[in-house]
JSON list of C-alpha atoms in Angstrom, two decimals:
[
{"chain": "A", "resi": 1, "resn": "MET", "atom": "CA", "xyz": [-98.20, 10.97, -45.28]},
{"chain": "A", "resi": 2, "resn": "LYS", "atom": "CA", "xyz": [-96.93, 13.22, -42.49]},
{"chain": "A", "resi": 3, "resn": "ILE", "atom": "CA", "xyz": [-99.24, 15.38, -40.37]},
{"chain": "A", "resi": 4, "resn": "ALA", "atom": "CA", "xyz": [-97.77, 18.39, -38.56]},
{"chain": "A", "resi": 5, "resn": "PHE", "atom": "CA", "xyz": [-99.37, 19.17, -35.20]},
{"chain": "A", "resi": 6, "resn": "CYS", "atom": "CA", "xyz": [-98.44, 22.71, -34.11]},
{"chain": "A", "resi": 7, "resn": "GLY", "atom": "CA", "xyz": [-99.40, 24.49, -30.91]},
{"chain": "A", "resi": 8, "resn": "CYS", "atom": "CA", "xyz": [-98.72, 24.86, -27.19]},
{"chain": "A", "resi": 9, "resn": "SER", "atom": "CA", "xyz": [-99.18, 22.34, -24.35]},
{"chain": "A", "resi": 10, "resn": "TRP", "atom": "CA", "xyz": [-102.60, 21.32, -25.69]},
{"chain": "A", "resi": 11, "resn": "VAL", "atom": "CA", "xyz": [-100.76, 19.85, -28.67]},
{"chain": "A", "resi": 12, "resn": "SER", "atom": "CA", "xyz": [-97.73, 18.44, -26.84]},
{"chain": "A", "resi": 13, "resn": "SER", "atom": "CA", "xyz": [-97.34, 14.71, -26.24]},
{"chain": "A", "resi": 14, "resn": "VAL", "atom": "CA", "xyz": [-95.66, 12.27, -23.90]},
{"chain": "A", "resi": 15, "resn": "ASN", "atom": "CA", "xyz": [-92.45, 10.54, -25.02]},
{"chain": "A", "resi": 16, "resn": "ARG", "atom": "CA", "xyz": [-92.62, 7.53, -27.30]},
{"chain": "A", "resi": 17, "resn": "SER", "atom": "CA", "xyz": [-91.53, 5.29, -24.43]},
{"chain": "A", "resi": 18, "resn": "HIS", "atom": "CA", "xyz": [-94.52, 6.36, -22.31]},
{"chain": "A", "resi": 19, "resn": "ARG", "atom": "CA", "xyz": [-97.23, 3.71, -21.92]},
{"chain": "A", "resi": 20, "resn": "ASP", "atom": "CA", "xyz": [-99.91, 6.16, -23.06]},
{"chain": "A", "resi": 21, "resn": "TYR", "atom": "CA", "xyz": [-98.10, 7.50, -26.13]},
{"chain": "A", "resi": 22, "resn": "ASP", "atom": "CA", "xyz": [-100.45, 5.78, -28.58]},
{"chain": "A", "resi": 23, "resn": "ARG", "atom": "CA", "xyz": [-103.45, 7.11, -26.64]},
{"chain": "A", "resi": 24, "resn": "MET", "atom": "CA", "xyz": [-102.60, 10.78, -27.15]},
{"chain": "A", "resi": 25, "resn": "TRP", "atom": "CA", "xyz": [-105.14, 12.40, -29.49]},
{"chain": "A", "resi": 26, "resn": "GLN", "atom": "CA", "xyz": [-102.53, 13.33, -32.12]},
{"chain": "A", "resi": 27, "resn": "ASN", "atom": "CA", "xyz": [-101.35, 9.74, -32.44]},
{"chain": "A", "resi": 28, "resn": "ILE", "atom": "CA", "xyz": [-104.92, 8.42, -32.53]},
{"chain": "A", "resi": 29, "resn": "VAL", "atom": "CA", "xyz": [-105.72, 10.85, -35.35]},
{"chain": "A", "resi": 30, "resn": "ALA", "atom": "CA", "xyz": [-102.56, 9.96, -37.29]},
{"chain": "A", "resi": 31, "resn": "LYS", "atom": "CA", "xyz": [-103.21, 6.22, -36.93]},
{"chain": "A", "resi": 32, "resn": "LYS", "atom": "CA", "xyz": [-106.79, 6.55, -38.18]},
{"chain": "A", "resi": 33, "resn": "LEU", "atom": "CA", "xyz": [-105.55, 8.50, -41.20]},
{"chain": "A", "resi": 34, "resn": "LYS", "atom": "CA", "xyz": [-102.67, 6.04, -41.76]},
{"chain": "A", "resi": 35, "resn": "ALA", "atom": "CA", "xyz": [-100.17, 8.88, -41.34]},
{"chain": "A", "resi": 36, "resn": "THR", "atom": "CA", "xyz": [-97.10, 9.74, -39.28]},
{"chain": "A", "resi": 37, "resn": "ALA", "atom": "CA", "xyz": [-97.63, 12.24, -36.46]},
{"chain": "A", "resi": 38, "resn": "MET", "atom": "CA", "xyz": [-95.06, 15.05, -36.47]},
{"chain": "A", "resi": 39, "resn": "ILE", "atom": "CA", "xyz": [-95.73, 16.71, -33.11]},
{"chain": "A", "resi": 40, "resn": "TYR", "atom": "CA", "xyz": [-94.14, 20.17, -32.87]},
{"chain": "A", "resi": 41, "resn": "GLY", "atom": "CA", "xyz": [-96.35, 21.53, -30.07]},
{"chain": "A", "resi": 42, "resn": "LYS", "atom": "CA", "xyz": [-94.54, 22.53, -26.88]},
{"chain": "A", "resi": 43, "resn": "PRO", "atom": "CA", "xyz": [-95.83, 23.70, -23.48]},
{"chain": "A", "resi": 44, "resn": "GLY", "atom": "CA", "xyz": [-95.91, 27.46, -23.02]},
{"chain": "A", "resi": 45, "resn": "SER", "atom": "CA", "xyz": [-95.54, 28.28, -26.71]},
{"chain": "A", "resi": 46, "resn": "THR", "atom": "CA", "xyz": [-96.59, 31.69, -27.95]},
{"chain": "A", "resi": 47, "resn": "ASN", "atom": "CA", "xyz": [-98.30, 32.15, -31.29]},
{"chain": "A", "resi": 48, "resn": "THR", "atom": "CA", "xyz": [-94.93, 33.34, -32.60]},
{"chain": "A", "resi": 49, "resn": "LYS", "atom": "CA", "xyz": [-93.42, 30.02, -31.54]},
{"chain": "A", "resi": 50, "resn": "ILE", "atom": "CA", "xyz": [-96.31, 28.20, -33.22]},
{"chain": "A", "resi": 51, "resn": "TYR", "atom": "CA", "xyz": [-95.49, 30.09, -36.43]},
{"chain": "A", "resi": 52, "resn": "THR", "atom": "CA", "xyz": [-91.92, 28.74, -36.25]},
{"chain": "A", "resi": 53, "resn": "GLN", "atom": "CA", "xyz": [-93.33, 25.22, -35.74]},
{"chain": "A", "resi": 54, "resn": "VAL", "atom": "CA", "xyz": [-95.24, 25.60, -39.00]},
{"chain": "A", "resi": 55, "resn": "GLU", "atom": "CA", "xyz": [-92.02, 26.64, -40.73]},
{"chain": "A", "resi": 56, "resn": "GLN", "atom": "CA", "xyz": [-90.25, 23.59, -39.31]},
{"chain": "A", "resi": 57, "resn": "GLY", "atom": "CA", "xyz": [-93.05, 21.37, -40.57]},
{"chain": "A", "resi": 58, "resn": "LEU", "atom": "CA", "xyz": [-92.62, 22.82, -44.04]},
{"chain": "A", "resi": 59, "resn": "ARG", "atom": "CA", "xyz": [-88.88, 22.17, -43.88]},
{"chain": "A", "resi": 60, "resn": "ASP", "atom": "CA", "xyz": [-89.67, 18.58, -42.81]},
{"chain": "A", "resi": 61, "resn": "ARG", "atom": "CA", "xyz": [-91.99, 18.28, -45.84]},
{"chain": "A", "resi": 62, "resn": "CYS", "atom": "CA", "xyz": [-95.15, 17.53, -43.90]},
{"chain": "A", "resi": 63, "resn": "ASP", "atom": "CA", "xyz": [-98.19, 16.97, -46.08]},
{"chain": "A", "resi": 64, "resn": "THR", "atom": "CA", "xyz": [-100.98, 18.19, -43.80]},
{"chain": "A", "resi": 65, "resn": "PHE", "atom": "CA", "xyz": [-100.94, 20.84, -41.08]},
{"chain": "A", "resi": 66, "resn": "LEU", "atom": "CA", "xyz": [-103.19, 21.06, -38.03]},
{"chain": "A", "resi": 67, "resn": "VAL", "atom": "CA", "xyz": [-102.39, 24.31, -36.24]},
{"chain": "A", "resi": 68, "resn": "PHE", "atom": "CA", "xyz": [-103.81, 25.14, -32.80]},
{"chain": "A", "resi": 69, "resn": "LEU", "atom": "CA", "xyz": [-103.53, 28.76, -31.69]},
{"chain": "A", "resi": 70, "resn": "THR", "atom": "CA", "xyz": [-102.89, 29.77, -28.10]},
{"chain": "A", "resi": 71, "resn": "SER", "atom": "CA", "xyz": [-103.85, 32.72, -25.96]},
{"chain": "A", "resi": 72, "resn": "PRO", "atom": "CA", "xyz": [-102.23, 35.97, -27.16]},
{"chain": "A", "resi": 73, "resn": "TYR", "atom": "CA", "xyz": [-101.47, 36.84, -23.53]},
{"chain": "A", "resi": 74, "resn": "ARG", "atom": "CA", "xyz": [-97.99, 35.33, -23.65]},
{"chain": "A", "resi": 75, "resn": "PHE", "atom": "CA", "xyz": [-94.63, 36.77, -24.58]},
{"chain": "A", "resi": 76, "resn": "ASN", "atom": "CA", "xyz": [-91.29, 35.73, -25.99]},
{"chain": "A", "resi": 77, "resn": "VAL", "atom": "CA", "xyz": [-88.31, 35.84, -23.62]},
{"chain": "A", "resi": 78, "resn": "ALA", "atom": "CA", "xyz": [-85.34, 37.35, -25.42]},
{"chain": "A", "resi": 79, "resn": "TRP", "atom": "CA", "xyz": [-83.02, 38.32, -22.57]},
{"chain": "A", "resi": 80, "resn": "LYS", "atom": "CA", "xyz": [-82.22, 34.98, -20.91]},
{"chain": "A", "resi": 81, "resn": "GLY", "atom": "CA", "xyz": [-81.84, 31.28, -21.61]},
{"chain": "A", "resi": 82, "resn": "LYS", "atom": "CA", "xyz": [-81.79, 30.01, -25.17]},
{"chain": "A", "resi": 83, "resn": "LYS", "atom": "CA", "xyz": [-82.11, 32.87, -27.62]},
{"chain": "A", "resi": 84, "resn": "TRP", "atom": "CA", "xyz": [-84.41, 33.65, -30.53]},
{"chain": "A", "resi": 85, "resn": "THR", "atom": "CA", "xyz": [-81.92, 33.63, -33.39]},
{"chain": "A", "resi": 86, "resn": "ILE", "atom": "CA", "xyz": [-81.99, 33.26, -37.15]},
{"chain": "A", "resi": 87, "resn": "LYS", "atom": "CA", "xyz": [-79.17, 30.72, -36.87]},
{"chain": "A", "resi": 88, "resn": "ASN", "atom": "CA", "xyz": [-81.38, 28.18, -35.08]},
{"chain": "A", "resi": 89, "resn": "ASN", "atom": "CA", "xyz": [-84.52, 29.09, -37.08]},
{"chain": "A", "resi": 90, "resn": "PHE", "atom": "CA", "xyz": [-85.98, 30.60, -33.88]},
{"chain": "A", "resi": 91, "resn": "GLN", "atom": "CA", "xyz": [-86.61, 27.08, -32.58]},
{"chain": "A", "resi": 92, "resn": "ASP", "atom": "CA", "xyz": [-84.92, 27.42, -29.16]},
{"chain": "A", "resi": 93, "resn": "GLY", "atom": "CA", "xyz": [-86.35, 30.73, -27.90]},
{"chain": "A", "resi": 94, "resn": "MET", "atom": "CA", "xyz": [-88.10, 30.74, -24.53]},
{"chain": "A", "resi": 95, "resn": "CYS", "atom": "CA", "xyz": [-91.73, 31.78, -23.94]},
{"chain": "A", "resi": 96, "resn": "GLU", "atom": "CA", "xyz": [-93.65, 32.79, -20.84]},
{"chain": "A", "resi": 97, "resn": "VAL", "atom": "CA", "xyz": [-97.28, 32.99, -19.79]},
{"chain": "A", "resi": 98, "resn": "VAL", "atom": "CA", "xyz": [-98.51, 36.14, -18.06]},
{"chain": "A", "resi": 99, "resn": "ASN", "atom": "CA", "xyz": [-99.79, 35.02, -14.66]},
{"chain": "A", "resi": 100, "resn": "ARG", "atom": "CA", "xyz": [-99.22, 35.51, -10.95]},
{"chain": "A", "resi": 101, "resn": "GLY", "atom": "CA", "xyz": [-96.68, 32.73, -10.91]},
{"chain": "A", "resi": 102, "resn": "SER", "atom": "CA", "xyz": [-94.31, 34.51, -13.29]},
{"chain": "A", "resi": 103, "resn": "LYS", "atom": "CA", "xyz": [-90.79, 35.17, -12.01]},
{"chain": "A", "resi": 104, "resn": "SER", "atom": "CA", "xyz": [-89.77, 38.62, -10.79]},
{"chain": "A", "resi": 105, "resn": "ASP", "atom": "CA", "xyz": [-87.67, 39.51, -13.84]},
{"chain": "A", "resi": 106, "resn": "TYR", "atom": "CA", "xyz": [-90.63, 38.61, -16.04]},
{"chain": "A", "resi": 107, "resn": "TRP", "atom": "CA", "xyz": [-92.82, 41.00, -14.09]},
{"chain": "A", "resi": 108, "resn": "ASP", "atom": "CA", "xyz": [-90.19, 43.68, -14.56]},
{"chain": "A", "resi": 109, "resn": "TYR", "atom": "CA", "xyz": [-90.49, 43.14, -18.32]},
{"chain": "A", "resi": 110, "resn": "ILE", "atom": "CA", "xyz": [-94.30, 42.97, -18.15]},
{"chain": "A", "resi": 111, "resn": "GLY", "atom": "CA", "xyz": [-94.45, 46.25, -16.25]},
{"chain": "A", "resi": 112, "resn": "LYS", "atom": "CA", "xyz": [-92.16, 48.08, -18.69]},
{"chain": "A", "resi": 113, "resn": "TYR", "atom": "CA", "xyz": [-92.93, 46.62, -22.11]},
{"chain": "A", "resi": 114, "resn": "TYR", "atom": "CA", "xyz": [-95.95, 44.30, -22.13]},
{"chain": "A", "resi": 115, "resn": "CYS", "atom": "CA", "xyz": [-99.24, 45.54, -23.64]},
{"chain": "A", "resi": 116, "resn": "GLU", "atom": "CA", "xyz": [-102.22, 43.19, -23.79]},
{"chain": "A", "resi": 117, "resn": "ASP", "atom": "CA", "xyz": [-103.87, 44.94, -26.72]},
{"chain": "A", "resi": 118, "resn": "MET", "atom": "CA", "xyz": [-100.65, 44.87, -28.74]},
{"chain": "A", "resi": 119, "resn": "GLU", "atom": "CA", "xyz": [-100.31, 41.15, -28.09]},
{"chain": "A", "resi": 120, "resn": "VAL", "atom": "CA", "xyz": [-103.86, 40.61, -29.37]},
{"chain": "A", "resi": 121, "resn": "LEU", "atom": "CA", "xyz": [-102.95, 42.56, -32.52]},
{"chain": "A", "resi": 122, "resn": "ASN", "atom": "CA", "xyz": [-99.75, 40.51, -32.87]},
{"chain": "A", "resi": 123, "resn": "GLY", "atom": "CA", "xyz": [-101.85, 37.35, -32.53]},
{"chain": "A", "resi": 124, "resn": "HIS", "atom": "CA", "xyz": [-103.96, 38.43, -35.49]},
{"chain": "A", "resi": 125, "resn": "ILE", "atom": "CA", "xyz": [-100.90, 39.28, -37.56]},
{"chain": "A", "resi": 126, "resn": "ILE", "atom": "CA", "xyz": [-99.32, 35.91, -36.79]},
{"chain": "A", "resi": 127, "resn": "THR", "atom": "CA", "xyz": [-102.56, 34.07, -37.60]},
{"chain": "A", "resi": 128, "resn": "GLU", "atom": "CA", "xyz": [-102.71, 35.84, -40.96]},
{"chain": "A", "resi": 129, "resn": "ALA", "atom": "CA", "xyz": [-99.06, 34.94, -41.58]},
{"chain": "A", "resi": 130, "resn": "ILE", "atom": "CA", "xyz": [-99.68, 31.27, -40.80]},
{"chain": "A", "resi": 131, "resn": "TYR", "atom": "CA", "xyz": [-102.81, 31.24, -42.97]},
{"chain": "A", "resi": 132, "resn": "HIS", "atom": "CA", "xyz": [-101.11, 32.81, -45.99]},
{"chain": "A", "resi": 133, "resn": "LYS", "atom": "CA", "xyz": [-97.91, 30.77, -45.60]},
{"chain": "A", "resi": 134, "resn": "LEU", "atom": "CA", "xyz": [-99.85, 27.51, -45.66]},
{"chain": "A", "resi": 135, "resn": "SER", "atom": "CA", "xyz": [-102.13, 28.74, -48.45]},
{"chain": "A", "resi": 136, "resn": "MET", "atom": "CA", "xyz": [-99.11, 29.55, -50.62]},
{"chain": "A", "resi": 137, "resn": "SER", "atom": "CA", "xyz": [-97.51, 26.20, -49.80]},
{"chain": "A", "resi": 138, "resn": "GLU", "atom": "CA", "xyz": [-100.56, 24.44, -51.29]},
{"chain": "A", "resi": 139, "resn": "LYS", "atom": "CA", "xyz": [-100.55, 22.04, -48.34]},
{"chain": "A", "resi": 140, "resn": "LYS", "atom": "CA", "xyz": [-103.72, 20.78, -46.75]},
{"chain": "A", "resi": 141, "resn": "PHE", "atom": "CA", "xyz": [-104.33, 22.60, -43.47]},
{"chain": "A", "resi": 142, "resn": "LEU", "atom": "CA", "xyz": [-106.75, 23.66, -40.77]},
{"chain": "A", "resi": 143, "resn": "ILE", "atom": "CA", "xyz": [-106.15, 26.33, -38.14]},
{"chain": "A", "resi": 144, "resn": "PHE", "atom": "CA", "xyz": [-108.02, 25.88, -34.86]},
{"chain": "A", "resi": 145, "resn": "ARG", "atom": "CA", "xyz": [-108.68, 28.88, -32.65]},
{"chain": "A", "resi": 146, "resn": "ASN", "atom": "CA", "xyz": [-108.29, 26.67, -29.58]},
{"chain": "A", "resi": 147, "resn": "ALA", "atom": "CA", "xyz": [-107.18, 29.06, -26.77]},
{"chain": "A", "resi": 148, "resn": "PHE", "atom": "CA", "xyz": [-107.40, 32.16, -29.01]},
{"chain": "A", "resi": 149, "resn": "LYS", "atom": "CA", "xyz": [-110.97, 32.67, -27.85]},
{"chain": "A", "resi": 150, "resn": "GLU", "atom": "CA", "xyz": [-112.55, 36.03, -27.13]},
{"chain": "A", "resi": 151, "resn": "HIS", "atom": "CA", "xyz": [-109.72, 38.12, -28.57]},
{"chain": "A", "resi": 152, "resn": "VAL", "atom": "CA", "xyz": [-110.90, 38.31, -32.20]},
{"chain": "A", "resi": 153, "resn": "LEU", "atom": "CA", "xyz": [-111.08, 41.88, -33.52]},
{"chain": "A", "resi": 154, "resn": "LYS", "atom": "CA", "xyz": [-114.35, 42.92, -35.18]},
{"chain": "A", "resi": 155, "resn": "ASP", "atom": "CA", "xyz": [-112.74, 43.75, -38.53]},
{"chain": "A", "resi": 156, "resn": "SER", "atom": "CA", "xyz": [-110.69, 40.57, -38.69]},
{"chain": "A", "resi": 157, "resn": "LYS", "atom": "CA", "xyz": [-111.27, 38.63, -41.90]},
{"chain": "A", "resi": 158, "resn": "VAL", "atom": "CA", "xyz": [-108.81, 35.80, -41.40]},
{"chain": "A", "resi": 159, "resn": "PHE", "atom": "CA", "xyz": [-110.88, 34.28, -38.60]},
{"chain": "A", "resi": 160, "resn": "LYS", "atom": "CA", "xyz": [-113.87, 34.12, -40.95]},
{"chain": "A", "resi": 161, "resn": "GLN", "atom": "CA", "xyz": [-112.09, 31.85, -43.45]},
{"chain": "A", "resi": 162, "resn": "ASP", "atom": "CA", "xyz": [-113.26, 28.27, -43.98]},
{"chain": "A", "resi": 163, "resn": "LYS", "atom": "CA", "xyz": [-109.88, 26.93, -42.89]},
{"chain": "A", "resi": 164, "resn": "ILE", "atom": "CA", "xyz": [-110.21, 28.56, -39.45]},
{"chain": "A", "resi": 165, "resn": "VAL", "atom": "CA", "xyz": [-112.10, 26.32, -37.00]},
{"chain": "A", "resi": 166, "resn": "ARG", "atom": "CA", "xyz": [-113.69, 27.73, -33.88]},
{"chain": "A", "resi": 167, "resn": "TRP", "atom": "CA", "xyz": [-112.71, 24.80, -31.70]},
{"chain": "A", "resi": 168, "resn": "GLY", "atom": "CA", "xyz": [-109.73, 23.07, -30.14]},
{"chain": "A", "resi": 169, "resn": "PRO", "atom": "CA", "xyz": [-108.90, 20.61, -27.33]},
{"chain": "A", "resi": 170, "resn": "TYR", "atom": "CA", "xyz": [-108.82, 23.62, -25.00]},
{"chain": "A", "resi": 171, "resn": "GLN", "atom": "CA", "xyz": [-112.63, 23.60, -25.12]},
{"chain": "A", "resi": 172, "resn": "LEU", "atom": "CA", "xyz": [-112.72, 20.18, -23.43]},
{"chain": "A", "resi": 173, "resn": "TYR", "atom": "CA", "xyz": [-111.10, 21.59, -20.29]},
{"chain": "A", "resi": 174, "resn": "SER", "atom": "CA", "xyz": [-114.31, 22.64, -18.59]},
{"chain": "A", "resi": 175, "resn": "LYS", "atom": "CA", "xyz": [-115.97, 22.40, -15.19]},
{"chain": "A", "resi": 176, "resn": "LYS", "atom": "CA", "xyz": [-118.90, 20.79, -16.99]},
{"chain": "A", "resi": 177, "resn": "THR", "atom": "CA", "xyz": [-116.72, 17.89, -18.20]},
{"chain": "A", "resi": 178, "resn": "PRO", "atom": "CA", "xyz": [-114.24, 17.12, -15.39]},
{"chain": "A", "resi": 179, "resn": "GLN", "atom": "CA", "xyz": [-113.80, 13.60, -16.76]},
{"chain": "A", "resi": 180, "resn": "TYR", "atom": "CA", "xyz": [-111.87, 15.02, -19.71]},
{"chain": "A", "resi": 181, "resn": "LYS", "atom": "CA", "xyz": [-109.33, 16.87, -17.55]},
{"chain": "A", "resi": 182, "resn": "SER", "atom": "CA", "xyz": [-106.04, 15.62, -16.14]},
{"chain": "A", "resi": 183, "resn": "GLU", "atom": "CA", "xyz": [-103.33, 17.48, -14.23]},
{"chain": "A", "resi": 184, "resn": "GLU", "atom": "CA", "xyz": [-100.96, 14.58, -14.84]},
{"chain": "A", "resi": 185, "resn": "MET", "atom": "CA", "xyz": [-100.93, 14.58, -18.63]},
{"chain": "A", "resi": 186, "resn": "VAL", "atom": "CA", "xyz": [-98.78, 17.07, -20.53]},
{"chain": "A", "resi": 187, "resn": "ASN", "atom": "CA", "xyz": [-101.70, 18.03, -22.80]},
{"chain": "A", "resi": 188, "resn": "HIS", "atom": "CA", "xyz": [-104.09, 18.55, -19.83]},
{"chain": "A", "resi": 189, "resn": "LEU", "atom": "CA", "xyz": [-106.50, 15.86, -21.03]},
{"chain": "A", "resi": 190, "resn": "SER", "atom": "CA", "xyz": [-107.40, 12.52, -19.50]},
{"chain": "A", "resi": 191, "resn": "LEU", "atom": "CA", "xyz": [-107.29, 9.43, -21.68]},
{"chain": "A", "resi": 192, "resn": "GLU", "atom": "CA", "xyz": [-111.03, 9.82, -22.17]},
{"chain": "A", "resi": 193, "resn": "GLY", "atom": "CA", "xyz": [-110.49, 13.46, -23.10]},
{"chain": "A", "resi": 194, "resn": "ASN", "atom": "CA", "xyz": [-107.82, 12.48, -25.61]},
{"chain": "A", "resi": 195, "resn": "LEU", "atom": "CA", "xyz": [-110.22, 10.03, -27.24]},
{"chain": "A", "resi": 196, "resn": "VAL", "atom": "CA", "xyz": [-113.00, 12.65, -27.44]},
{"chain": "A", "resi": 197, "resn": "ALA", "atom": "CA", "xyz": [-110.55, 15.18, -28.92]},
{"chain": "A", "resi": 198, "resn": "SER", "atom": "CA", "xyz": [-109.39, 12.69, -31.56]},
{"chain": "A", "resi": 199, "resn": "ASN", "atom": "CA", "xyz": [-112.94, 11.87, -32.64]},
{"chain": "A", "resi": 200, "resn": "LYS", "atom": "CA", "xyz": [-113.84, 15.54, -32.83]},
{"chain": "A", "resi": 201, "resn": "LEU", "atom": "CA", "xyz": [-110.78, 16.30, -34.94]},
{"chain": "A", "resi": 202, "resn": "ILE", "atom": "CA", "xyz": [-111.36, 13.40, -37.30]},
{"chain": "A", "resi": 203, "resn": "GLY", "atom": "CA", "xyz": [-114.79, 14.88, -37.94]},
{"chain": "A", "resi": 204, "resn": "TYR", "atom": "CA", "xyz": [-113.35, 18.31, -38.76]},
{"chain": "A", "resi": 205, "resn": "ILE", "atom": "CA", "xyz": [-110.71, 16.75, -41.01]},
{"chain": "A", "resi": 206, "resn": "ASN", "atom": "CA", "xyz": [-113.26, 14.64, -42.90]},
{"chain": "A", "resi": 207, "resn": "ASP", "atom": "CA", "xyz": [-115.54, 17.66, -43.37]},
{"chain": "A", "resi": 208, "resn": "ASN", "atom": "CA", "xyz": [-112.89, 20.21, -44.36]},
{"chain": "A", "resi": 209, "resn": "LEU", "atom": "CA", "xyz": [-109.84, 18.50, -45.92]}
]
């Protein structure tokens, strides 16, 4: 069995050669379920990029999908670097987070074209697309809100579905639980945090899949 893990940096993992590879929460979960972890999550991914990860997982014939949404306040970079193209299944396109550290040309784009409310709406549309795509595929799946927190529109029905979980490893990154945080790990979690995340996810999987 192959499990697809889709998301942003919270779902990314160290390389297989890294000493802590087997202690990343995705690999702990896969091992407990006697499955192969197919980790598609990449740092900085937008929800659009996460949608393309789901598509890649379907092409790779994954059996189960665990999808972790990100903040809608990100955007896809289409004017530089590797492009968003049909030819490469939109796998190589760049993404950027809206913050003070963004480069000057990003701020030029943000000032001219970026709209927070539109990005929230796009996040809902993408979530619905992921939900219906996986529903039609008849694969087992759960979608975790993760970093898509306070942005849910009042009339949204997709976020009320049983397959949408109001949790994600993002919730472990808190001032109340500093022992779960790590600035050194690609998924922002300490080894203890990774273990807690894996146990939490196993519980959701056992209860809902």
